[in-house]
Coordinates of C-alpha atoms and ligand atoms in Angstrom, one line a residue:
Chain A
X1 CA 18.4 -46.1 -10.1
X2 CA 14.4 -45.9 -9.5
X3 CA 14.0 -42.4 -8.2
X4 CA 10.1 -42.1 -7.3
X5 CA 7.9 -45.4 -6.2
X6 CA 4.9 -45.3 -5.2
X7 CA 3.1 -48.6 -3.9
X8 CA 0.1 -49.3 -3.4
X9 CA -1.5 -46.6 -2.7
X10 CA -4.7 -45.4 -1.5
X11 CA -6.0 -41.9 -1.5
X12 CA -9.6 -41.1 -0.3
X13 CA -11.7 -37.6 -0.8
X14 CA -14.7 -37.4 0.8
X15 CA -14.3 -40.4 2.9
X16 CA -14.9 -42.3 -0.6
X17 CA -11.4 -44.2 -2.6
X18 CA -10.5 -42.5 -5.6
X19 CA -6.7 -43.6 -6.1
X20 CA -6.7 -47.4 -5.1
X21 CA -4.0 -49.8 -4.8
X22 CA -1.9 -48.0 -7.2
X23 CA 2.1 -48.6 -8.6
X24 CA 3.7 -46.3 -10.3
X25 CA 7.2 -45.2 -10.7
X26 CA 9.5 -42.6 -12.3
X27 CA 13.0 -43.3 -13.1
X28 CA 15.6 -40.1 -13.4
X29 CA 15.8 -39.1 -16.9
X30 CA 12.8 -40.5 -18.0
X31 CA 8.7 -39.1 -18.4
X32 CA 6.3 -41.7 -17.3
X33 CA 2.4 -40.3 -18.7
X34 CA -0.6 -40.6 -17.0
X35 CA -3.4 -40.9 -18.6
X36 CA -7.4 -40.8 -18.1
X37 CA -10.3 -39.2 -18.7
X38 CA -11.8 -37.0 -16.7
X39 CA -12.5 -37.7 -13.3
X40 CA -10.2 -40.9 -13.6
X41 CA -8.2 -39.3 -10.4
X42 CA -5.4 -38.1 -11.6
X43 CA -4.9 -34.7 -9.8
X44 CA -5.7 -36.6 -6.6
X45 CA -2.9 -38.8 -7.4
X46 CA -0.8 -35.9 -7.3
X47 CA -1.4 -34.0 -4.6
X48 CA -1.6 -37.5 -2.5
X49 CA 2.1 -37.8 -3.7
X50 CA 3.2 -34.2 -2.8
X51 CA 0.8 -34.0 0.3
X52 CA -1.5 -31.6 -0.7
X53 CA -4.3 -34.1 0.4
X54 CA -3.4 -37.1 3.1
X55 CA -2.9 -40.3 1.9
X56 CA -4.9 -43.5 3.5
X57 CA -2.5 -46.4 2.6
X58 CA 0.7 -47.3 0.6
X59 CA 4.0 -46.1 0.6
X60 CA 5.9 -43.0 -1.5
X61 CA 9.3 -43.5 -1.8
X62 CA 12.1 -41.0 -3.5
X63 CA 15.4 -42.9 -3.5
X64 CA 14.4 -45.1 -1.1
X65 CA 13.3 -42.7 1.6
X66 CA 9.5 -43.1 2.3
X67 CA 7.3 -39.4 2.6
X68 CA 4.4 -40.6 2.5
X69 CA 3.4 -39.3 6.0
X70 CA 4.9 -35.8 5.8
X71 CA 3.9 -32.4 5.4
X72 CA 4.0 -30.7 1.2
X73 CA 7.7 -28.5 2.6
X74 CA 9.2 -31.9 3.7
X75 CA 8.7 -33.6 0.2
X76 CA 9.7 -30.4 -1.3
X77 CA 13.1 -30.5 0.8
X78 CA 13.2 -34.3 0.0
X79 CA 13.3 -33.4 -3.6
X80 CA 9.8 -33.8 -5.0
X81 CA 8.5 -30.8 -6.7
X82 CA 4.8 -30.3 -7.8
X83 CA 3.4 -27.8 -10.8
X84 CA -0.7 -27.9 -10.0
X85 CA -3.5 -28.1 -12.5
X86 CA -4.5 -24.3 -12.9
X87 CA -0.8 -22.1 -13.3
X88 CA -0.4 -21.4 -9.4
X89 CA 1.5 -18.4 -9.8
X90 CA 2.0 -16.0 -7.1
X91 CA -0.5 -13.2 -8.8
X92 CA 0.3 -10.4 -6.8
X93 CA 4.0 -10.8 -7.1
X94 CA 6.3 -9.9 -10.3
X95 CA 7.8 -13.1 -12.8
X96 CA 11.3 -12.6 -11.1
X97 CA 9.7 -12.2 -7.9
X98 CA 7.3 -15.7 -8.3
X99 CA 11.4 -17.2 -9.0
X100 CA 13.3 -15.9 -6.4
X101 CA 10.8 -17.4 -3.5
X102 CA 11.5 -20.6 -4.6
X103 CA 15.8 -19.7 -4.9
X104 CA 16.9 -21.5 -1.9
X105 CA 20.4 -23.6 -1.8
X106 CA 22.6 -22.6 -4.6
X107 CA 20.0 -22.5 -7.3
X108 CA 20.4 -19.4 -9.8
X109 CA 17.8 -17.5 -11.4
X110 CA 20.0 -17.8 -14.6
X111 CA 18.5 -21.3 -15.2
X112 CA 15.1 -20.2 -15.3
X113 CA 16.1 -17.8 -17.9
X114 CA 17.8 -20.2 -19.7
X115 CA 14.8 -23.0 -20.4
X116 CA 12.6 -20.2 -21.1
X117 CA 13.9 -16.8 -22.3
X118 CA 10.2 -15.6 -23.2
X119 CA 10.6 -15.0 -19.3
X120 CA 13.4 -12.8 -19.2
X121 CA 11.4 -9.4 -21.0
X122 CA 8.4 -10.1 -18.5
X123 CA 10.8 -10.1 -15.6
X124 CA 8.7 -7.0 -13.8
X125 CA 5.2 -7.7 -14.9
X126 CA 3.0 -8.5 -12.4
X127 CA 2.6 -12.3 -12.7
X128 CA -1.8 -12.0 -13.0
X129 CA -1.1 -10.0 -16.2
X130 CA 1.2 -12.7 -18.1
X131 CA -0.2 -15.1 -20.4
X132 CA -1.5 -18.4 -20.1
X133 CA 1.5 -20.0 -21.8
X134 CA 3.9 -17.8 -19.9
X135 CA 1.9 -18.5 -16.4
X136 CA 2.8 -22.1 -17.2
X137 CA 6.4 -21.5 -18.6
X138 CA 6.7 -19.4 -14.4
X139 CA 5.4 -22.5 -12.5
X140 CA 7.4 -24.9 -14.5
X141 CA 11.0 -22.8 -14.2
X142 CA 9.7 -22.0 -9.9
X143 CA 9.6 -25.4 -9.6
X144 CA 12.7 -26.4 -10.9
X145 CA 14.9 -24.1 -8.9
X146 CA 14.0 -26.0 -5.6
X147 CA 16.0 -28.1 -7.4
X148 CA 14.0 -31.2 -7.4
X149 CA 14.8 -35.2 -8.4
X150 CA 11.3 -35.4 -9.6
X151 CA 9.1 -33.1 -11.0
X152 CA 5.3 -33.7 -11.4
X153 CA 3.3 -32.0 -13.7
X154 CA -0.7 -31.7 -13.8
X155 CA -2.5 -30.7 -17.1
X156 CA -0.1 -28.0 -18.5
X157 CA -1.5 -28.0 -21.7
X158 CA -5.1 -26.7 -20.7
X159 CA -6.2 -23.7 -22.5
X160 CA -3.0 -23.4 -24.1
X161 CA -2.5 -22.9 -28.0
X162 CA -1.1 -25.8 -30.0
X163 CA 2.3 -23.9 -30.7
X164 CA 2.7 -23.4 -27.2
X165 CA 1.8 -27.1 -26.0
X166 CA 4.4 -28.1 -28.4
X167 CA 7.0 -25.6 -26.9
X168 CA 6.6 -26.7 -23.0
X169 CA 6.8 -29.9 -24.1
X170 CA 10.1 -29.7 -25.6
X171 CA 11.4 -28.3 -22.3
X172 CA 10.2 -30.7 -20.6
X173 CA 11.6 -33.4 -22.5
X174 CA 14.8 -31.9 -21.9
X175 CA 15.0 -31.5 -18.2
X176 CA 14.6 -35.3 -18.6
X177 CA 17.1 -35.7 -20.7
X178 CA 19.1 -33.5 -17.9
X179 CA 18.1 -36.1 -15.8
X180 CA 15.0 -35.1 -14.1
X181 CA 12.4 -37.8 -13.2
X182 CA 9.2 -36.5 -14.5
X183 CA 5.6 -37.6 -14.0
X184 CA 3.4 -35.9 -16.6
X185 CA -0.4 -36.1 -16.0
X186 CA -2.4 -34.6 -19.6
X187 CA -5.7 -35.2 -21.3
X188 CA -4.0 -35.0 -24.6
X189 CA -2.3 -38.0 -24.7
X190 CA -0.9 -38.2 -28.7
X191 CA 1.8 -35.4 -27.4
X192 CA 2.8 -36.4 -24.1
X193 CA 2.9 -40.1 -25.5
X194 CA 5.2 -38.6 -28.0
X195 CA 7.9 -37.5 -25.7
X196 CA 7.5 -39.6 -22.8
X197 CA 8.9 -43.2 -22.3
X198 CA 6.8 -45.6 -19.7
X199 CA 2.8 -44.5 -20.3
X200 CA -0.2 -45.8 -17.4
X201 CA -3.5 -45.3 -17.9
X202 CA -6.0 -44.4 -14.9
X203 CA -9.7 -45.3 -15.2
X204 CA -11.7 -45.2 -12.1
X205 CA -8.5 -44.6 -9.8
X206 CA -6.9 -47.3 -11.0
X207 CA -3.9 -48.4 -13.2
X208 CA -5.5 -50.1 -16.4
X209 CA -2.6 -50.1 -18.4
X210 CA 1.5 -50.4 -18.0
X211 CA 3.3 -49.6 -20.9
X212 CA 5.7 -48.2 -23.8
X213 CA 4.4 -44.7 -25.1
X214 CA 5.6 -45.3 -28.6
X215 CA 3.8 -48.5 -28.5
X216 CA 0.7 -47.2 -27.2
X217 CA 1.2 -44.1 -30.0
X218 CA 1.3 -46.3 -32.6
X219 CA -2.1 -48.4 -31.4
X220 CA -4.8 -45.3 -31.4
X221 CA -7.8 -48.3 -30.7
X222 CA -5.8 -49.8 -28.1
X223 CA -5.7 -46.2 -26.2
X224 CA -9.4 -45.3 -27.3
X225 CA -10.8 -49.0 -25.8
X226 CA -8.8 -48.0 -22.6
X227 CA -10.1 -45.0 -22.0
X228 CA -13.7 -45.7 -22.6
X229 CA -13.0 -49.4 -20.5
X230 CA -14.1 -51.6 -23.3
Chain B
X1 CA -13.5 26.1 21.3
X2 CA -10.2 25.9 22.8
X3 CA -12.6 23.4 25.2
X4 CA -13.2 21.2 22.2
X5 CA -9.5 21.4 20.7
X6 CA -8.2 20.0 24.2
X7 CA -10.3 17.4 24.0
X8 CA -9.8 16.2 20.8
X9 CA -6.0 16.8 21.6
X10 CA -6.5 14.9 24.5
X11 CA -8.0 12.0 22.2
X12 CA -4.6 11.8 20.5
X13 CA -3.4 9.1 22.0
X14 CA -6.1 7.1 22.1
X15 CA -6.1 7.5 18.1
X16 CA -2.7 7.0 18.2
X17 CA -3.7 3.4 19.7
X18 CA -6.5 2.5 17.7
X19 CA -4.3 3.5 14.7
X20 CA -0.9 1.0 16.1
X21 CA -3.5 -1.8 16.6
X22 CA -5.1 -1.3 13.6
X23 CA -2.4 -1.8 11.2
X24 CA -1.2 -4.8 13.1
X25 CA -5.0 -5.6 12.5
X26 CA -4.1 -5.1 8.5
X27 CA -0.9 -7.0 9.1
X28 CA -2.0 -10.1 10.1
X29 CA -5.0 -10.1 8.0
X30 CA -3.1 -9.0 4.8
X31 CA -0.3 -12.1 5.5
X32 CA -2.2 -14.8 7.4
X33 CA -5.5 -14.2 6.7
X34 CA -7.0 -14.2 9.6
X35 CA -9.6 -11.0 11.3
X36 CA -8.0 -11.0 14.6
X37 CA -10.3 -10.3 17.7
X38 CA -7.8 -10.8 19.8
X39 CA -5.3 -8.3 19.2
X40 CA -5.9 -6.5 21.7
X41 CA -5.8 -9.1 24.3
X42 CA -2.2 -10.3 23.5
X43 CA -0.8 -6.9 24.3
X44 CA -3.4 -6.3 27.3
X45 CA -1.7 -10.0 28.7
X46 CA 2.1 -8.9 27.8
X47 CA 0.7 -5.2 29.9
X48 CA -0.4 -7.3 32.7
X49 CA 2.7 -8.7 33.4
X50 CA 4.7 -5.2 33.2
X51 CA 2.0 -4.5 36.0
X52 CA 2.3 -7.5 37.7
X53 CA 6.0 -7.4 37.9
X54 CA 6.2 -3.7 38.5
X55 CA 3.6 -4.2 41.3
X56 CA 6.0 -6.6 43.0
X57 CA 8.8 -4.0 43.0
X58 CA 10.6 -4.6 39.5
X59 CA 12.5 -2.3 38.5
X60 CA 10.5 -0.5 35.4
X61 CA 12.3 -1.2 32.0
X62 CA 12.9 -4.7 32.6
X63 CA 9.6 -5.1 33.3
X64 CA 8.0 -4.0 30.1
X65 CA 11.1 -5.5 28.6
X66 CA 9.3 -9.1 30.4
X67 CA 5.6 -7.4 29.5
X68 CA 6.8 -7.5 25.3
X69 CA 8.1 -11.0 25.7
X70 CA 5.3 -12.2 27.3
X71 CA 2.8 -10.5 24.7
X72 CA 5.3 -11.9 21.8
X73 CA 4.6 -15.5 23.4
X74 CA 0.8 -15.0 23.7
X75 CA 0.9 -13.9 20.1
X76 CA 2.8 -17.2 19.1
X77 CA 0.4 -19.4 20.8
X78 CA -2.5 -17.9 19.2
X79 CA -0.9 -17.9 16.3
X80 CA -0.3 -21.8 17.0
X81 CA -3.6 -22.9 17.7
X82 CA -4.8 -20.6 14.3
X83 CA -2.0 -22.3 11.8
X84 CA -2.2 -25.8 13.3
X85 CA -5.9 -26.6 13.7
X86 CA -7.3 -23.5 11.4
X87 CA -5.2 -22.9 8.6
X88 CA -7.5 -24.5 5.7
X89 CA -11.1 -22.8 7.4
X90 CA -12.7 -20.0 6.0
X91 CA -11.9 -17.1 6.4
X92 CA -15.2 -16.1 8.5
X93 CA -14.5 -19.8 10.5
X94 CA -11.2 -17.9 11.6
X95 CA -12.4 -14.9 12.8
X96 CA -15.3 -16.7 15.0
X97 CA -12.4 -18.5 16.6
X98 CA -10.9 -15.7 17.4
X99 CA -13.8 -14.1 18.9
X100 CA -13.9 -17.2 20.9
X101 CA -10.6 -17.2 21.8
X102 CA -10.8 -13.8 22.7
X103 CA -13.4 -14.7 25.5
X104 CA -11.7 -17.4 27.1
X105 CA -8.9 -15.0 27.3
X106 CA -10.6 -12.4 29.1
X107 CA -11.7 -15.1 31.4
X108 CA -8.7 -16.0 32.5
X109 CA -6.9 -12.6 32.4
X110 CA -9.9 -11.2 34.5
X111 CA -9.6 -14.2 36.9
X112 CA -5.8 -13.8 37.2
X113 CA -5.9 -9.8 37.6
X114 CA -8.3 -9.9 40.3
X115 CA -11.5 -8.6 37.6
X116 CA -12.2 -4.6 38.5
X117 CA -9.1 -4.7 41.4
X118 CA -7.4 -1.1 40.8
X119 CA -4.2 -1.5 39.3
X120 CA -1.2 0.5 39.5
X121 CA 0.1 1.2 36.0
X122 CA 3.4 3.0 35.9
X123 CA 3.6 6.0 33.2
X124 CA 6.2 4.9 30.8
X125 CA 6.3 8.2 28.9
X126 CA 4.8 11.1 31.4
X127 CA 4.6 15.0 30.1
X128 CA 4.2 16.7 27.4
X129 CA 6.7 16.8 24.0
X130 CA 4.6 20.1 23.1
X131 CA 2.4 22.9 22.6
X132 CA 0.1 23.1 19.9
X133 CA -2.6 26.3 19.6
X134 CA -2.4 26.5 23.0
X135 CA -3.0 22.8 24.2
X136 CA -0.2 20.2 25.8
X137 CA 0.6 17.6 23.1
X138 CA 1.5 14.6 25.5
X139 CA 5.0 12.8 24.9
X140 CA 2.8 9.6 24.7
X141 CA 0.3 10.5 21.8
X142 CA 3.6 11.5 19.9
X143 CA 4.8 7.9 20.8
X144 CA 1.8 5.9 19.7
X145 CA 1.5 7.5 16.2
X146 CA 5.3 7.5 15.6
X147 CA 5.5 3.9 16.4
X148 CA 2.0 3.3 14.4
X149 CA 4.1 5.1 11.5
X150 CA 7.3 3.7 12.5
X151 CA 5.5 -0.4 12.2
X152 CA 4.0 1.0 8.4
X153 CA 6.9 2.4 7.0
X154 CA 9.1 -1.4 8.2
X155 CA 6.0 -3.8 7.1
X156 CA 6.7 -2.1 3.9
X157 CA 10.2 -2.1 3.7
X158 CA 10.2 -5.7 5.2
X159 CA 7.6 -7.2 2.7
X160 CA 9.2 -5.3 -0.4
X161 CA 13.0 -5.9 0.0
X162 CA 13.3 -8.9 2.2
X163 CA 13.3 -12.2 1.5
X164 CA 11.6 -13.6 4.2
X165 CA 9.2 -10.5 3.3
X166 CA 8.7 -11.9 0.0
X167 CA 8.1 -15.3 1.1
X168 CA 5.8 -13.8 3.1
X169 CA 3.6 -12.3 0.1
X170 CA 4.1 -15.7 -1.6
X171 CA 2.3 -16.9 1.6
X172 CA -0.5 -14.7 1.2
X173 CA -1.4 -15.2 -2.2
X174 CA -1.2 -18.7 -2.3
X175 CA -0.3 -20.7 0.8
X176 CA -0.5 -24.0 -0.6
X177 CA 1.9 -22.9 -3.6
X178 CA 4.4 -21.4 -1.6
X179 CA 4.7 -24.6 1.3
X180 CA 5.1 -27.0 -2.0
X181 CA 8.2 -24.8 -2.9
X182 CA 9.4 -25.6 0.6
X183 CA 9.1 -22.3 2.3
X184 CA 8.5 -22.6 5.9
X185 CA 5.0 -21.4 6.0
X186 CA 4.1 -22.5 9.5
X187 CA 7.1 -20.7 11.2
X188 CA 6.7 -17.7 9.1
X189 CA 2.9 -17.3 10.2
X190 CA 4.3 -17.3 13.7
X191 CA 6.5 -14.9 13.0
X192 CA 3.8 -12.5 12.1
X193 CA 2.2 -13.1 15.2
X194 CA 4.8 -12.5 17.3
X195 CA 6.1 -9.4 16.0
X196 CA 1.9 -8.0 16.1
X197 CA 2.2 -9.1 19.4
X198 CA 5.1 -7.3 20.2
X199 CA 4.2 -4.1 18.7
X200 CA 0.1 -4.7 20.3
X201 CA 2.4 -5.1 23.8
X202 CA 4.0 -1.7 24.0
X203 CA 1.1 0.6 22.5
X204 CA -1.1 -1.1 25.1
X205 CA 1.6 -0.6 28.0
X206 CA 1.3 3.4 26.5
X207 CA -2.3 3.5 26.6
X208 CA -3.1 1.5 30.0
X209 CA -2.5 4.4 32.6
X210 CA -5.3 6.6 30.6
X211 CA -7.6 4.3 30.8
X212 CA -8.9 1.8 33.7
X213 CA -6.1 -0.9 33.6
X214 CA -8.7 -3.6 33.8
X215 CA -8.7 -6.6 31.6
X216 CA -11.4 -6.9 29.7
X217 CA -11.8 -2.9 29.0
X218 CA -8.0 -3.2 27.1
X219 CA -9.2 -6.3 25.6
X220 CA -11.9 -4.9 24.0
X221 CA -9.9 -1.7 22.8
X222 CA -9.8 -4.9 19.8
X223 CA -13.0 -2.7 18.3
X224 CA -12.1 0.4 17.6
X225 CA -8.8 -0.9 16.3
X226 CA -10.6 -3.0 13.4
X227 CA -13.1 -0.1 13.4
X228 CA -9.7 1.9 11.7
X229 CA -8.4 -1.3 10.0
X230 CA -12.2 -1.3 8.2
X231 CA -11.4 2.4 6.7
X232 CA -8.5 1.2 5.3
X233 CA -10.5 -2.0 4.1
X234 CA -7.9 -4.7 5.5
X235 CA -5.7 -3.5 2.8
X236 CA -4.4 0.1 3.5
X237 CA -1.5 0.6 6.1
X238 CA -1.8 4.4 5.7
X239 CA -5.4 4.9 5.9
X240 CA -6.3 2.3 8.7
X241 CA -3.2 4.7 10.5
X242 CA -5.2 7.6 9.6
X243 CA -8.5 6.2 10.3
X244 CA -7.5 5.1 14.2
X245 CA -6.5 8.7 14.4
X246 CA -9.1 10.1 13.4
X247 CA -11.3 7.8 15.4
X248 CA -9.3 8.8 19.1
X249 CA -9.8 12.6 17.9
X250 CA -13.7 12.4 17.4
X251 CA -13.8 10.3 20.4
X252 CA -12.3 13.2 22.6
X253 CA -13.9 15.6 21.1
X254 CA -17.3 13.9 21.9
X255 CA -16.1 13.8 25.7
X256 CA -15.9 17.0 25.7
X257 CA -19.8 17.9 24.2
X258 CA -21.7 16.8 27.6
X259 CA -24.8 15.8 25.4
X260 CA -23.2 12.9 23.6
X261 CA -20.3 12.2 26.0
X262 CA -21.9 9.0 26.7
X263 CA -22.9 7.4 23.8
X264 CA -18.9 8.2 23.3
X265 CA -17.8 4.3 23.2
X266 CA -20.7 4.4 20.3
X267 CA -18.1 5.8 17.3
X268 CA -16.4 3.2 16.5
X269 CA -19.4 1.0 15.4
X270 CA -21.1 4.3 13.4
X271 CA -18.1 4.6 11.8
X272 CA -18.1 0.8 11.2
X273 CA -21.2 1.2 9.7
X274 CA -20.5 4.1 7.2
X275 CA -17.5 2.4 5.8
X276 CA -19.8 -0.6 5.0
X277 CA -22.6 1.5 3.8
X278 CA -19.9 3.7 1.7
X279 CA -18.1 0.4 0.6
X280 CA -21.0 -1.0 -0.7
X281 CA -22.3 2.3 -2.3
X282 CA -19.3 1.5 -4.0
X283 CA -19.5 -1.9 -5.0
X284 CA -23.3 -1.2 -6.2
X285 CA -21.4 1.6 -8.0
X286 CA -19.4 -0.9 -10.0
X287 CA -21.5 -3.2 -10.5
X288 CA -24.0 -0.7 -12.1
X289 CA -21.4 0.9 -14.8
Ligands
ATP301 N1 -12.4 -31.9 -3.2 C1 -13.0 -33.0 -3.5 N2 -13.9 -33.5 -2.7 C2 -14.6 -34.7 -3.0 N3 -14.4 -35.3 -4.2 C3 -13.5 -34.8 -5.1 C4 -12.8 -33.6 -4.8 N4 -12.0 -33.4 -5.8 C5 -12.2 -34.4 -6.7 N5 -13.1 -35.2 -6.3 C6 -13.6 -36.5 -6.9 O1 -12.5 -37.3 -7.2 C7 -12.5 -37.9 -8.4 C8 -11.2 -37.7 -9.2 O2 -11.0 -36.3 -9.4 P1 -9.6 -35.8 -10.0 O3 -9.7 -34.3 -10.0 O4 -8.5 -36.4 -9.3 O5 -9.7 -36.3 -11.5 P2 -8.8 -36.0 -12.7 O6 -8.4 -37.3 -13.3 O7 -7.7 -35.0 -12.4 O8 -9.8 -35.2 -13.7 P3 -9.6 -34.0 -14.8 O9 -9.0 -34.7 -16.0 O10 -10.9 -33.5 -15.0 O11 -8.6 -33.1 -14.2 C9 -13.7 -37.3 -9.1 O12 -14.7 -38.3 -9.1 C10 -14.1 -36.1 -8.3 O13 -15.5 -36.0 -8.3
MG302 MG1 -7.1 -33.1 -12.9

């Protein structure tokens, strides 16, 4: 029960290629890791796959149904959700505000609440005036009451104390385990190897590696050599 | 004296106007981001076809009933062409389409209307609703500041305790966030076109009689209207309402002083150009503390 695939694809910027030919896939209850270093393309990878940027070739299927050709409020409705690089919260508008735009079709704000009650006392502060980790801990819960079948996730550990890191983690781990495909995109990789199951490693806008994450924990020179392209 | 308090009386409706269209002005730049040049125009097409139809012997309220739906589907198709093929330009990109838009639209209305061809604009609202020192307050410059209070008082309540209001401040602080969470951006934009539209329609079908109904002058009645949306900076509902009133008053009284009665269409721009030189006092201000 594959729930995203994405095949062969190609995503340009500036008329030059900066995802090419690329596989990946996501199965529900499971946390596949990208990783790369900077610049390797994997924020373009993401917002080809939730249509933030147009996509030149390949397909992007979620249970079989291909989106790659349609617009960011399609996907959402298809069941893809997408938490950007940089906390997009809405920073005029309050935490429960930021919660109840994305409450559509039976969602409930309880569930929010529930994976992170450091939310519920910030309730009416103006989102701009939360904290990083909390700003991250908002996009995370938004996105998850549009009720998506897979959740992609860019960089939320930038900026962010250890403590913290190791907090969203841990929910994130468990919406998997609630059965939530999840593709999680980080720099840091010993963590997100540490609770995610398939790991790929970008270099150059392409897949260098296809693995276990335990695996490629455990082999610190293996992930060091891919990273640097030795 | 009583000379110059009839003539700034007299400007009331006019202020009332400029005040109408200029919080539409602040409406659709607060929620779509887009200066709008051609504000004016939508509701000076949806008037044209109240005149139009009235002209041909229409009966009167369905007429400007026909005049707001038109002006509501200008709106939309403005809006259209600004969501579809301008959404991701900047912000100054926008407004230069607009201005452009505005042109070809007061080609085509002036071509249509028959260009400086007198026009027979009904009176929706004729008399006075009271006196005041002295001076007839007329029944329509009651009208056009009630309804430019009336639209401030329902953006707010819409935007602050509806949903579609708050997906529509969701919209204007991020677009891109708010379409990945599936809201229907695209239709939502067009909503706020149509409802300016609307709004633009009827305070222009108010106005017309007073001044010449020709196309182009209505059109351009876009200037003072972002002259008042400037004094409230594109944020303020309340002060671009009091700034277009203001701006009809010292209009009329000008009118009424024969020395400067003709730089009279002048005002708006010197009052553009204080609240930039005031702004930017303050901004120097800030930066120097
Ligand atoms: N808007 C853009 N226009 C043109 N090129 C871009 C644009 N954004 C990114 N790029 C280029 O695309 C390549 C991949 O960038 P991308 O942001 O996807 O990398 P990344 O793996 O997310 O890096 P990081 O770890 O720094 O977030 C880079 O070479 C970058 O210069
Ligand atoms: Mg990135």
């Amino acid at each position: 029960m594959s729930k995203l695939v994405v095949s062969n694809l190609s995503i340009n910027r500036a008329e030059l290629p900066v995802v090419s030919s690329l596989d990946i896939s996501v199965e529900s209850g499971a946390i596949s890791v990208v990783l790369g270093a900077n610049g390797a393309g994997k924020t373009t990878l993401l917002e080809g796959l939730s249509g933030i940027i147009p996509v030149a070739g390949g397909s992007i299927a979620i249970d079989g149904r291909d989106i790659h050709k349609a617009r960011p409020g399609v996907r959402s409705r298809e069941g893809l959700a997408h938490v950007e690089q940089g906390r997009t919260v809405f920073r005029q508008l309050t935490t429960e505000e930021n919660l109840k735009v994305s409450l559509h079709s039976g969602a409930d704000l309880a569930e929010a609440y529930a994976l992170f009650p450091e939310l519920v006392q910030r309730r009416t502060v103006r989102a701009s005036l939360l904290s990083g980790g909390e700003q991250q801990m908002l996009v995370i819960a938004r996105a998850l009451l549009t009720r998506p079948k897979v959740l992609l996730i860019d960089e939320m550990s930038a900026g962010l104390a250890p403590v913290i890191v190791t907090r969203l983690m841990s929910a994130v781990r468990k919406l998997a385990d609630n059965g939530l495909a999840v593709l999680l995109v980080e720099q840091f990789a010993a963590l997100a190897l540490s609770i995610g199951n398939r790991a790929y490693v970008m270099r150059r806008g392409r897949v260098v590696h296809d693995g276990d994450c335990m695996k490629l924990l455990k082999s610190p020179d293996e992930l060091h050599r891919l990273y640097l392209g030795g | 004296m009583n000379a110059l308090l009839t003539s700034a009386v007299a400007g009331l409706t006019a202020g009332g106007t400029y005040a109408l269209l200029g919080v539409c002005a602040v409406f659709t730049y607060r929620l779509v981001a887009v200066v709008n040049f051609t504000g004016a125009a939508i509701g000076t097409a949806g008037t044209f076809v109240l005149i139009a139809l009235y002209e041909a012997g229409f009966p009167i309220w369905p007429s400007v009933v026909a005049g707001i739906a038109a002006g509501t589907m200008v709106g939309v198709a403005i809006g259209t062409i600004m969501t579809r093929w301008f959404g991701e330009a900047s912000a100054s990109t926008k407004a230069a389409v607009t201005v452009a838009l505005l042109v070809g639209i007061i080609a085509i209305g002036l071509r249509l209307t028959g260009g400086q061809h007198p026009h027979n604009m009904p009176e929706l609202f004729p008399g006075s609703a009271f006196r005041m020192a002295g001076v007839e307050v007329t029944i329509a410059s009651v009208l056009t500041i009630g309804l430019a209070a009336l639209f401030t008082v329902l953006a707010d309540l819409f935007l602050n305790t509806t949903k579609v209001g708050l997906n529509l401040r969701a919209l204007a602080d991020r677009p891109m966030a708010a379409e990945l969470l599936g809201i229907r951006v695209q239709l939502l934009s067009l909503l706020v076109w149509g409802m300016t539209g609307a709004f633009t329609t009827f305070a222009l079908m108010i106005i017309a009689p007073q001044r010449s109904p020709n196309f182009m002058t209505l059109s351009l009645l876009v200037v003072p209207a972002l002259a008042a949306a400037l004094v409230g900076l594109f944020r303020s509902f309340w002060r671009t309402l009091a700034g277009g009133i203001v701006l009809g008053l010292v209009e009329g009284m000008a009118s009424s002083v024969d020395s400067i009665s003709q730089y009279r269409s002048a005002i708006p721009f010197l009052v553009v150009l204080a609240v930039l030189l005031w702004s930017q006092r303050e901004a120097r201000w800030d930066e120097a503390r």
